[in-house]
mmCIF file of C-alpha atoms in Angstrom:
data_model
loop_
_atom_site.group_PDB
_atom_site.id
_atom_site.type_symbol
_atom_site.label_atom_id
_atom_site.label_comp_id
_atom_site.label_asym_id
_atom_site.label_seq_id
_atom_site.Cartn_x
_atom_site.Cartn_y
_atom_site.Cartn_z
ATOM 1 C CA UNK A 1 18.952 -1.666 10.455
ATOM 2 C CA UNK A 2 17.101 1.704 10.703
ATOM 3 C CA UNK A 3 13.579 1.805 9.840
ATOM 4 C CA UNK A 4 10.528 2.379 11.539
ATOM 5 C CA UNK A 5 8.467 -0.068 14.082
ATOM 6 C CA UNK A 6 4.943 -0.274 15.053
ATOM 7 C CA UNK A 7 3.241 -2.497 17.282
ATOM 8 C CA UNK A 8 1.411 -4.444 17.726
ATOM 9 C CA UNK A 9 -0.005 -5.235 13.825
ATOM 10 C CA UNK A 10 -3.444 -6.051 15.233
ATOM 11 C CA UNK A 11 -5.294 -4.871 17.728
ATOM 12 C CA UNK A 12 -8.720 -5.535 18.892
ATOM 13 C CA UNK A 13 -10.497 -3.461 21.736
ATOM 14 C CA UNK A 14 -14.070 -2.920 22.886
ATOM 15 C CA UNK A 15 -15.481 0.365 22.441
ATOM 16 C CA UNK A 16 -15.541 3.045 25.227
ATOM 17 C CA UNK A 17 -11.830 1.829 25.847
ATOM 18 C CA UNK A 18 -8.762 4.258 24.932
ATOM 19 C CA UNK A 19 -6.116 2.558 22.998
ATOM 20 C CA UNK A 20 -2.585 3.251 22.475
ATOM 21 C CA UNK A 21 -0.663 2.636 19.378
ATOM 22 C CA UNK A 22 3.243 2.373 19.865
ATOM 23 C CA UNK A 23 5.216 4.142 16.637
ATOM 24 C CA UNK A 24 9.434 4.402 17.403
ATOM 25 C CA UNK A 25 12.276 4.993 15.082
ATOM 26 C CA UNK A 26 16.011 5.203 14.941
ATOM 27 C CA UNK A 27 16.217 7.257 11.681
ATOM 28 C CA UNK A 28 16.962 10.286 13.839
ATOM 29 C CA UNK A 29 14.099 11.768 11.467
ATOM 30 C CA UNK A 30 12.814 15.444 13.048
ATOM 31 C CA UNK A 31 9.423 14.782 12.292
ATOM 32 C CA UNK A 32 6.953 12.149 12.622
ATOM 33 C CA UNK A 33 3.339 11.715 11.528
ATOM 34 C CA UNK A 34 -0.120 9.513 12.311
ATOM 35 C CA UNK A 35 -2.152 8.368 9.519
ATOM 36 C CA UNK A 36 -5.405 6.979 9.610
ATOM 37 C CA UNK A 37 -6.110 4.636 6.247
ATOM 38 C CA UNK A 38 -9.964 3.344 5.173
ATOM 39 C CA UNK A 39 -10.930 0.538 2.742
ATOM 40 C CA UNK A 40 -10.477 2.439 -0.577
ATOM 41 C CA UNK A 41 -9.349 5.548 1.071
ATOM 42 C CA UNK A 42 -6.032 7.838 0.405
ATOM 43 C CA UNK A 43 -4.342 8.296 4.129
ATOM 44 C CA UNK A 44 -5.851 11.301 6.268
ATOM 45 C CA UNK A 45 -3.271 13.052 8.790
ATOM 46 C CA UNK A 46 -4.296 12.606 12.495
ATOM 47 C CA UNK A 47 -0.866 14.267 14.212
ATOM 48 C CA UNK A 48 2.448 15.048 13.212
ATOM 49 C CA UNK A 49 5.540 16.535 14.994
ATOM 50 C CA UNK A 50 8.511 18.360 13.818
ATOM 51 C CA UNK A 51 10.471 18.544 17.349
ATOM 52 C CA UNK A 52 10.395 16.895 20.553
ATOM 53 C CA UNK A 53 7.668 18.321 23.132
ATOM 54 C CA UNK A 54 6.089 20.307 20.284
ATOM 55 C CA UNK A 55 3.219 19.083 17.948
ATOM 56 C CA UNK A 56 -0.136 19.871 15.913
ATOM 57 C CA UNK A 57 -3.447 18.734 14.830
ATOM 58 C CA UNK A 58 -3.995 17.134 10.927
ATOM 59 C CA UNK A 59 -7.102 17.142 9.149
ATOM 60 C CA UNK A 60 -8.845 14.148 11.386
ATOM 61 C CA UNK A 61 -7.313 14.934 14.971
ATOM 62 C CA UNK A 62 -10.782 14.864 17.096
ATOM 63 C CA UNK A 63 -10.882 11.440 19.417
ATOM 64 C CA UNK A 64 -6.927 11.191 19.384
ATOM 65 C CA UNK A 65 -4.009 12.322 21.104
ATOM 66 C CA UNK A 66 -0.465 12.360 20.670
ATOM 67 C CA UNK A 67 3.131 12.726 22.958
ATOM 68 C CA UNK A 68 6.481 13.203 21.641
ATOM 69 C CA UNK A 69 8.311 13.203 24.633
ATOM 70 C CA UNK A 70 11.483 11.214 23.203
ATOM 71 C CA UNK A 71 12.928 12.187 18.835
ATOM 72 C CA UNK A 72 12.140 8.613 18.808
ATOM 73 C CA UNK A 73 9.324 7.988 19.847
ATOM 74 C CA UNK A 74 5.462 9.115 19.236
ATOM 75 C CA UNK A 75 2.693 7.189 20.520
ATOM 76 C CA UNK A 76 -1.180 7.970 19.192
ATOM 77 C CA UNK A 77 -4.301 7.449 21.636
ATOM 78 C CA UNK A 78 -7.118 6.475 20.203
ATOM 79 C CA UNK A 79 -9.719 7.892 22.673
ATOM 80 C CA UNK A 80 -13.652 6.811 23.502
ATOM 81 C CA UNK A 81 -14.163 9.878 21.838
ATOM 82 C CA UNK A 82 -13.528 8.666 18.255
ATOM 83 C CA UNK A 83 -16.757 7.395 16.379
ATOM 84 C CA UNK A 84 -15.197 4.968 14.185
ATOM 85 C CA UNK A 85 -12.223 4.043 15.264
ATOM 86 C CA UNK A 86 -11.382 0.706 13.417
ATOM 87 C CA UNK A 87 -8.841 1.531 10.747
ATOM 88 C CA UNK A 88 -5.254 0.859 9.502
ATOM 89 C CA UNK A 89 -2.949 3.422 11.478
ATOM 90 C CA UNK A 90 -0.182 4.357 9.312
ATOM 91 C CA UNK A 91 3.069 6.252 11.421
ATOM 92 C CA UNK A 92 5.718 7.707 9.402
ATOM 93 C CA UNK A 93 8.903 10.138 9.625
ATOM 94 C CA UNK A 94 11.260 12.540 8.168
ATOM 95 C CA UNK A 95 14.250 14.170 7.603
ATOM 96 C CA UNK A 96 15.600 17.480 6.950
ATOM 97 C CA UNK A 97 17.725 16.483 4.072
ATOM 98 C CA UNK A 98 14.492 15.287 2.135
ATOM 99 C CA UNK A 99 11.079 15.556 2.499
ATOM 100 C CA UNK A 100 10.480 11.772 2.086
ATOM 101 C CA UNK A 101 8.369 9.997 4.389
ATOM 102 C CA UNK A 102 8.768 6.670 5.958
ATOM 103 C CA UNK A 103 6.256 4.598 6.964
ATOM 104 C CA UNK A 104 6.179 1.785 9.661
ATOM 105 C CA UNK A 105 4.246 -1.306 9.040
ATOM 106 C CA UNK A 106 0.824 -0.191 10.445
ATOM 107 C CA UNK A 107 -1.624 -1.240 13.242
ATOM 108 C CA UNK A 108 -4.837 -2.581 11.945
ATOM 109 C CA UNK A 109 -7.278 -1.243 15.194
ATOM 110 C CA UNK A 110 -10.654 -3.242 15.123
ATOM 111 C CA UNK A 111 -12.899 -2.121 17.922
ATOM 112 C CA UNK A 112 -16.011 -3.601 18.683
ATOM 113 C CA UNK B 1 -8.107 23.897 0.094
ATOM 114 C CA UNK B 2 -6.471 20.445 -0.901
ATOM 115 C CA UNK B 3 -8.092 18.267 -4.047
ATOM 116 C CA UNK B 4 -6.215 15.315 -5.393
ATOM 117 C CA UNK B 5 -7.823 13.096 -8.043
ATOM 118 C CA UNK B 6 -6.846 9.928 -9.260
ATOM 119 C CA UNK B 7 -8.791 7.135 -11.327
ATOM 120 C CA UNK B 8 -9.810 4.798 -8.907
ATOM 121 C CA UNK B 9 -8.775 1.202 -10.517
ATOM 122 C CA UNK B 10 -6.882 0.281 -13.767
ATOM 123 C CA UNK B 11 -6.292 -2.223 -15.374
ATOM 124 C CA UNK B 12 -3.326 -3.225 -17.936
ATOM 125 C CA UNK B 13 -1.793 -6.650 -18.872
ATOM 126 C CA UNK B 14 2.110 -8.131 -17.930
ATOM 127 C CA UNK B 15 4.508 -6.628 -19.993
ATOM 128 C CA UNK B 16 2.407 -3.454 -21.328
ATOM 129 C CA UNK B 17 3.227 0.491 -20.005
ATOM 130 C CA UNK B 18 0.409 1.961 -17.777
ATOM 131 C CA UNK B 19 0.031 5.715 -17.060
ATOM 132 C CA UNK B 20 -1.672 6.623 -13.600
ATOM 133 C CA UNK B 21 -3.068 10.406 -13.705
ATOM 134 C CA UNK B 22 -3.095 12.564 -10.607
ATOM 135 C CA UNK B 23 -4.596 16.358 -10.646
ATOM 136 C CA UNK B 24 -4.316 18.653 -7.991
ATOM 137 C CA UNK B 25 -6.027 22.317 -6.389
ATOM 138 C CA UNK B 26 -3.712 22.916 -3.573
ATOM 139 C CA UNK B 27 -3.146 26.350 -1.423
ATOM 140 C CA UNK B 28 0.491 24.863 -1.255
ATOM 141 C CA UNK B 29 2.920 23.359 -3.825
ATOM 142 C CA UNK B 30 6.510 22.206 -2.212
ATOM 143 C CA UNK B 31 6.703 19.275 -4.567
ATOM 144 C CA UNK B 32 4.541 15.262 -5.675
ATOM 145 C CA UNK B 33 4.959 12.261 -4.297
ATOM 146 C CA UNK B 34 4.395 8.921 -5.878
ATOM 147 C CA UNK B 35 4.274 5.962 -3.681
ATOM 148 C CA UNK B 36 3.550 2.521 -3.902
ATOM 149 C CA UNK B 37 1.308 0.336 -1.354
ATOM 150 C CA UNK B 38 0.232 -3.283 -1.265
ATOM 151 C CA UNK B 39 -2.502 -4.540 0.603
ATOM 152 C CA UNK B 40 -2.336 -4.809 4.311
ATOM 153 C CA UNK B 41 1.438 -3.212 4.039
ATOM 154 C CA UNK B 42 2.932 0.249 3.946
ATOM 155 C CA UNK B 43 3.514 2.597 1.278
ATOM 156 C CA UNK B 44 7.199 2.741 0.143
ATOM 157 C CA UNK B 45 8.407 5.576 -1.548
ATOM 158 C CA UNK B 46 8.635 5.980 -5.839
ATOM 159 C CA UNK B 47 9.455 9.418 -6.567
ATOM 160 C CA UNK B 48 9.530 12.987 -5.804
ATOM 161 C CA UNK B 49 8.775 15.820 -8.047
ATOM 162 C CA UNK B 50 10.146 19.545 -7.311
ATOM 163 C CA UNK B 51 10.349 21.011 -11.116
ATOM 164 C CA UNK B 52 8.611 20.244 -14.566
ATOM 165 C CA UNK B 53 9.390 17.678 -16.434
ATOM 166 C CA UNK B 54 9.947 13.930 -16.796
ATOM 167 C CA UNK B 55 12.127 11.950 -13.852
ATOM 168 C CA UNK B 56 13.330 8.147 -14.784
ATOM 169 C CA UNK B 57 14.030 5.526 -12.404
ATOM 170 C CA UNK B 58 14.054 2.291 -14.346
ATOM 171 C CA UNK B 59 10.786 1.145 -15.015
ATOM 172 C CA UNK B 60 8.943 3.913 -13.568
ATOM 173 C CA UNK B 61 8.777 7.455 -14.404
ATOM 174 C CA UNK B 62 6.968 10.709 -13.127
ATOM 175 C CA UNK B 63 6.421 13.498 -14.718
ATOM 176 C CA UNK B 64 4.889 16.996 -13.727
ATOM 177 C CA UNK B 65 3.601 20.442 -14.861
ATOM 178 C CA UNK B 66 3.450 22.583 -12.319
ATOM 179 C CA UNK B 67 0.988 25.126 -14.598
ATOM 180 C CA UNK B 68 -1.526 22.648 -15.036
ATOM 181 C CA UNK B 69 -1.431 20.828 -11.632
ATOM 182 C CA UNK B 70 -1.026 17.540 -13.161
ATOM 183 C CA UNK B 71 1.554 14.500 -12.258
ATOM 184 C CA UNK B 72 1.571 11.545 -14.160
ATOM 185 C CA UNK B 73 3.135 7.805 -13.127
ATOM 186 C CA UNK B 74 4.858 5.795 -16.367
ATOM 187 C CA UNK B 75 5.249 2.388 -15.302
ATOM 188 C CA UNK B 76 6.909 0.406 -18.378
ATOM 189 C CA UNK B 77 7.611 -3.494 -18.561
ATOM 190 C CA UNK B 78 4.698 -4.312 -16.172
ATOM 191 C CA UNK B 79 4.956 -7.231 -13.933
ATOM 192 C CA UNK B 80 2.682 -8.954 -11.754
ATOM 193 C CA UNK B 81 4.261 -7.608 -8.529
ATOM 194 C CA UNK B 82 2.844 -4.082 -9.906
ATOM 195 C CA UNK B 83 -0.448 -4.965 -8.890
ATOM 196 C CA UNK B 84 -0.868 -2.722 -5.918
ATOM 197 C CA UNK B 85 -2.466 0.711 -5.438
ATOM 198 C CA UNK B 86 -0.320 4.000 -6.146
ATOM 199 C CA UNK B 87 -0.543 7.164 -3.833
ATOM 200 C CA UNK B 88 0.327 10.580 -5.373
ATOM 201 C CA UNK B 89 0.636 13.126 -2.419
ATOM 202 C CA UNK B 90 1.199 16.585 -2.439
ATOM 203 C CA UNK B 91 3.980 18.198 -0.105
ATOM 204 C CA UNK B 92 2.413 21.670 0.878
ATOM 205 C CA UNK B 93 3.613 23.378 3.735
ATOM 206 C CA UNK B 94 4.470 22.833 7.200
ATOM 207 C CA UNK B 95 6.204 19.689 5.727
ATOM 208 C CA UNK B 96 2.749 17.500 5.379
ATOM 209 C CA UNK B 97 1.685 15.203 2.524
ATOM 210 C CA UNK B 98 -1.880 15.223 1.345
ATOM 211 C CA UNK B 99 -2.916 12.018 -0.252
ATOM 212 C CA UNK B 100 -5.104 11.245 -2.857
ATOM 213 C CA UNK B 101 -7.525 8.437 -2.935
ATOM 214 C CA UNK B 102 -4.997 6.075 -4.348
ATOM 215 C CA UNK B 103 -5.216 3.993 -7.820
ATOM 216 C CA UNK B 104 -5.358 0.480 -7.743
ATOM 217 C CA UNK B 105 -3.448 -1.094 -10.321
ATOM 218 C CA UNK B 106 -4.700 -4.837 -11.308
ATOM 219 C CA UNK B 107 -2.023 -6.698 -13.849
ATOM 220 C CA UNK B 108 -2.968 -9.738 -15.453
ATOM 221 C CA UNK B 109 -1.437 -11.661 -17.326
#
């Protein structure tokens, strides 16, 4: 089955500690993006990529960082540097043959 | 810049049609979005809007006017399992979605 995976679904962490959220797929999608989702929020674009080695900054990107060293692959750090950091973390990709984005189950990140 | 608006909640009752509203100001226009999300879960995909006019996929429909930056959501035959909130995103460029605020949809019956 092809689809999208993220892991784990929650995570807890104290603050001042960097945090890495896991986000693979084997749609052979191009692109890939990191959402960040609050209680009664729309979702806010941290990263995305739209090739291997290359990728830029979304609307939210301070306190996080991003690799896409693999198509399939494109972990998000959540750094000391983010204020608020607890949040659903949405990851998602494309394809060139539609614009359509799928999204992986989510991380819920509670830091305390 | 990028504005989406949405209502925030709605309500409607099993079996009845609902529309959901979106408006956008956007410096880009490649196309809509509709998804669907339930709590706690991710948003799965409901349609995509390119040109004017009215698309049908069984219960739901979505239109849009491109003129008037407006996008609506038809959902017809409600049913309990409706009851979630529905994203309408805009594709701009550099392939990216920007979401609005969502609409949460409460069905009773």
């Amino acid at each position: 089955d092809g689809g999208i995976t993220q892991s784990p679904k929650y995570l807890f962490r104290k603050e001042g500690q960097n945090v890495t959220l896991s986000c693979e797929q084997n749609l052979n999608h191009d692109a890939m993006y990191w959402y960040r989702q609050d209680p009664g929020q729309g979702l806010r674009l941290i990263y995305y990529s739209q090739i291997v080695n290359d990728f830029q900054k979304g609307d939210i990107a301070e306190g996080y960082s991003v690799s896409r060293e693999k198509k399939e692959s494109f972990p998000l750090t959540v750094t000391s540097a983010q204020k608020n950091p607890t949040a659903f973390y949405l990851c998602a990709s494309s394809g060139t043959a539609t614009y359509e984005q799928y999204f992986g189950p989510g991380t819920r990140l509670t830091v305390t | 810049g990028q504005n989406i608006d949405q209502p925030t909640e709605m309500t409607a009752t099993e079996g009845a049609i609902v529309q959901i509203n979106c408006t956008y100001q956007t410096s880009g226009f490649n196309g809509l979005f509709w998804y669907q999300q339930h709590a706690g879960e991710a948003p799965t995909f409901l349609s995509y809007n390119v040109l004017d006019g009215l698309e049908e996929k069984g219960r739901f429909s979505s239109f849009l006017s491109r003129s008037k930056g407006y996008s609506y959501l038809l959902l017809k035959e409600l049913q309990m399992k409706d009851s979630a909130s529905y994203l309408c995103a805009v594709f701009g460029g550099y392939s990216t979605l920007t979401f609005g605020k969502g609409t949460m949809l409460l069905v009773s019956p």
